[in-house]
Amino acid sequence: MAKEVENLVKQLRPSLSLGEYGRLFTDTSEYMEISHGDVIQIDRQHYLVLRDESERSFGIEDPKYWVKRCIHLESGERKILKLVFHEKFMLKLGTLAIPCYRSPEKEARILDLIRGDMRFMQGFSRFDQKGNIVRIIDIISGKRLDQHVFEIEVPHKKYFFDYLPAILEKFVDSCTAIKLLHDNGEIHGDIRRDHLWIEHGTGRYRWIDFDYTYEFAENPFGLDIFGLGSLLIYLVGKNIYTPNNLQGYGFPVEKVEALEHNDFSLLYKNRIVNLRKLFPYIPEDLNFILMHFSNAAEVFYETVDEFLADLTSCMSKGFT
Amino acid sequence: MNPKRILLAADASENARRAASYLGKIIGSRKDFHIQILYVIKYPDKDLFPDQEAWQKKKDELVHTASNVLKKLSELLKQEGVPVSSVTAISTEAEGFSVAQTILNHQKKNDFGTIVVGRRGVSKAEEFLFGSVSNKIVHYAKDCAVWIIE
């Protein structure tokens, strides 16, 4: 078996040299068994596995055994292969826990829908020999947008007036991309700060990872819209603010003491949403949008259109 | 609009049972009303299931639940004195995403002047993320009365 893989690698990509050659897989059902040095063959194409992908959350590296970082031997391009892993778990969103499902079929369908739309990660899906749907994803060379924003080394006021308007222009385009999904009866399902990337070179904002889905409720787009709102709050604030970190960022104790229940997030009890209380130069109408995601909210955005109508309206006035 | 044609929106919750009970007590044995119990079945997305078989099983369960609920609520109205001949019960598949919209379309198409719906009371966060059938009915209903039973 190892010889077969070694011959394949030497034939297709002679410049590559591996210490150890593994097995050739045409059936990806047992994804835990597929590891470094193995080759996955799908649709007569060959993908040499380098490693399992992992996600870093709360400082802990969380391996995703069903996601393989690979080299496509025929082209030499690096790809991510997402193998079939059906999972149901409780997604904790602040005080709420929601049953969440991982659906390879959904992500494959969206990859077809958004092909060529560079506001999203790109890829395609193929079936392996056992009928498992494998998603073959292009790697985005870039950085998480939130990290990029966090690392802009200027005081908040300068960031707000000199950097944020351009960032919001692109963010609006990212929101429009989510609207495209909704218009086609799809949801992103996992809109978080680490799922919007800024691409090196082009500076484009690109959504990644849309395999989560839910039992659709009366408002099927609520989760996505809340995700967009949380992202907007981060972009406007250039950070997340809680009563615990305010003094560390130089806010006087009176600012902390002036905070009320209504100033905090509807879901994340500790997160400050009423950013105008911290940065008085934030225009009222922009802050008004943020407050839709706070305990003070009485009406909620049901569509991306409603959210964007408010956002573009206040952007058109400029921040002065 | 005919206010004496009443649409009782039902689901498998205790709220629907409460709404039916309340309606039965209000209408009692009066014969000049017609009550239709409507159960909107929202089939789960195929994406939630690993295969067709598991999805079909869930769909069958939902149809079975709807049928049971309709029987129970009809019986409850009867116990409150509502004449059997004044009650009909049907189930239908949700049109698109929205149960509320399906109920409103049915109300309009069939000239119901009153909609009765139970409400469980959701938190603000739940309403944002998931929406609320009863709130949506209140918001979008036209040319009819809406009774919310809490």
mmCIF file with all atom_site columns, N, CA and C in Angstrom, chain A residues 46 130 139 185-186 220 231 250 256 276 282 287-288 290-291 303:
data_model
loop_
_atom_site.group_PDB
_atom_site.id
_atom_site.type_symbol
_atom_site.label_atom_id
_atom_site.label_alt_id
_atom_site.label_comp_id
_atom_site.label_asym_id
_atom_site.label_entity_id
_atom_site.label_seq_id
_atom_site.pdbx_PDB_ins_code
_atom_site.Cartn_x
_atom_site.Cartn_y
_atom_site.Cartn_z
_atom_site.occupancy
_atom_site.B_iso_or_equiv
_atom_site.pdbx_formal_charge
_atom_site.auth_seq_id
_atom_site.auth_comp_id
_atom_site.auth_asym_id
_atom_site.auth_atom_id
_atom_site.pdbx_PDB_model_num
ATOM 1  N N  . HIS A 1 46  ? -6.103  13.030 -7.104 1.00 0.00 ? 46  HIS A N  1
ATOM 2  C CA . HIS A 1 46  ? -5.418  12.520 -5.913 1.00 0.00 ? 46  HIS A CA 1
ATOM 3  C C  . HIS A 1 46  ? -5.020  13.661 -4.980 1.00 0.00 ? 46  HIS A C  1
ATOM 4  N N  . LYS A 1 130 ? -17.722 5.368  -2.098 1.00 0.00 ? 130 LYS A N  1
ATOM 5  C CA . LYS A 1 130 ? -18.813 4.862  -1.255 1.00 0.00 ? 130 LYS A CA 1
ATOM 6  C C  . LYS A 1 130 ? -20.006 5.814  -1.222 1.00 0.00 ? 130 LYS A C  1
ATOM 7  N N  . ILE A 1 139 ? -7.950  27.103 -0.562 1.00 0.00 ? 139 ILE A N  1
ATOM 8  C CA . ILE A 1 139 ? -7.476  27.747 0.674  1.00 0.00 ? 139 ILE A CA 1
ATOM 9  C C  . ILE A 1 139 ? -7.415  29.266 0.459  1.00 0.00 ? 139 ILE A C  1
ATOM 10 N N  . GLY A 1 185 ? -32.996 30.838 -0.220 1.00 0.00 ? 185 GLY A N  1
ATOM 11 C CA . GLY A 1 185 ? -33.505 29.875 0.760  1.00 0.00 ? 185 GLY A CA 1
ATOM 12 C C  . GLY A 1 185 ? -32.423 29.202 1.575  1.00 0.00 ? 185 GLY A C  1
ATOM 13 N N  . GLU A 1 186 ? -31.229 29.768 1.597  1.00 0.00 ? 186 GLU A N  1
ATOM 14 C CA . GLU A 1 186 ? -30.126 29.196 2.374  1.00 0.00 ? 186 GLU A CA 1
ATOM 15 C C  . GLU A 1 186 ? -29.766 30.142 3.510  1.00 0.00 ? 186 GLU A C  1
ATOM 16 N N  . PRO A 1 220 ? -36.331 32.376 9.988  1.00 0.00 ? 220 PRO A N  1
ATOM 17 C CA . PRO A 1 220 ? -35.197 31.501 9.651  1.00 0.00 ? 220 PRO A CA 1
ATOM 18 C C  . PRO A 1 220 ? -33.858 32.227 9.558  1.00 0.00 ? 220 PRO A C  1
ATOM 19 N N  . LEU A 1 231 ? -20.994 41.218 14.504 1.00 0.00 ? 231 LEU A N  1
ATOM 20 C CA . LEU A 1 231 ? -19.795 41.619 13.761 1.00 0.00 ? 231 LEU A CA 1
ATOM 21 C C  . LEU A 1 231 ? -19.706 43.140 13.636 1.00 0.00 ? 231 LEU A C  1
ATOM 22 N N  . GLY A 1 250 ? -8.395  51.936 29.561 1.00 0.00 ? 250 GLY A N  1
ATOM 23 C CA . GLY A 1 250 ? -8.233  53.345 29.922 1.00 0.00 ? 250 GLY A CA 1
ATOM 24 C C  . GLY A 1 250 ? -9.532  54.098 30.175 1.00 0.00 ? 250 GLY A C  1
ATOM 25 N N  . VAL A 1 256 ? -17.834 52.806 33.674 1.00 0.00 ? 256 VAL A N  1
ATOM 26 C CA . VAL A 1 256 ? -18.290 51.460 34.044 1.00 0.00 ? 256 VAL A CA 1
ATOM 27 C C  . VAL A 1 256 ? -19.547 51.579 34.904 1.00 0.00 ? 256 VAL A C  1
ATOM 28 N N  . ARG A 1 276 ? -21.808 54.070 22.123 1.00 0.00 ? 276 ARG A N  1
ATOM 29 C CA . ARG A 1 276 ? -21.813 55.547 22.199 1.00 0.00 ? 276 ARG A CA 1
ATOM 30 C C  . ARG A 1 276 ? -21.526 56.025 23.629 1.00 0.00 ? 276 ARG A C  1
ATOM 31 N N  . ILE A 1 282 ? -19.517 58.426 18.235 1.00 0.00 ? 282 ILE A N  1
ATOM 32 C CA . ILE A 1 282 ? -20.268 57.505 17.373 1.00 0.00 ? 282 ILE A CA 1
ATOM 33 C C  . ILE A 1 282 ? -21.634 58.125 17.106 1.00 0.00 ? 282 ILE A C  1
ATOM 34 N N  . ASN A 1 287 ? -25.298 54.078 16.258 1.00 0.00 ? 287 ASN A N  1
ATOM 35 C CA . ASN A 1 287 ? -25.496 53.436 17.563 1.00 0.00 ? 287 ASN A CA 1
ATOM 36 C C  . ASN A 1 287 ? -26.888 52.814 17.669 1.00 0.00 ? 287 ASN A C  1
ATOM 37 N N  . PHE A 1 288 ? -27.855 53.479 17.027 1.00 0.00 ? 288 PHE A N  1
ATOM 38 C CA . PHE A 1 288 ? -29.237 52.991 17.016 1.00 0.00 ? 288 PHE A CA 1
ATOM 39 C C  . PHE A 1 288 ? -29.303 51.583 16.387 1.00 0.00 ? 288 PHE A C  1
ATOM 40 N N  . LEU A 1 290 ? -26.821 49.404 16.404 1.00 0.00 ? 290 LEU A N  1
ATOM 41 C CA . LEU A 1 290 ? -26.222 48.488 17.385 1.00 0.00 ? 290 LEU A CA 1
ATOM 42 C C  . LEU A 1 290 ? -27.227 48.127 18.479 1.00 0.00 ? 290 LEU A C  1
ATOM 43 N N  . MET A 1 291 ? -28.020 49.125 18.861 1.00 0.00 ? 291 MET A N  1
ATOM 44 C CA . MET A 1 291 ? -28.951 48.912 19.978 1.00 0.00 ? 291 MET A CA 1
ATOM 45 C C  . MET A 1 291 ? -30.069 47.913 19.637 1.00 0.00 ? 291 MET A C  1
ATOM 46 N N  . THR A 1 303 ? -34.804 40.808 8.250  1.00 0.00 ? 303 THR A N  1
ATOM 47 C CA . THR A 1 303 ? -34.131 40.536 6.978  1.00 0.00 ? 303 THR A CA 1
ATOM 48 C C  . THR A 1 303 ? -32.840 41.348 6.906  1.00 0.00 ? 303 THR A C  1
#
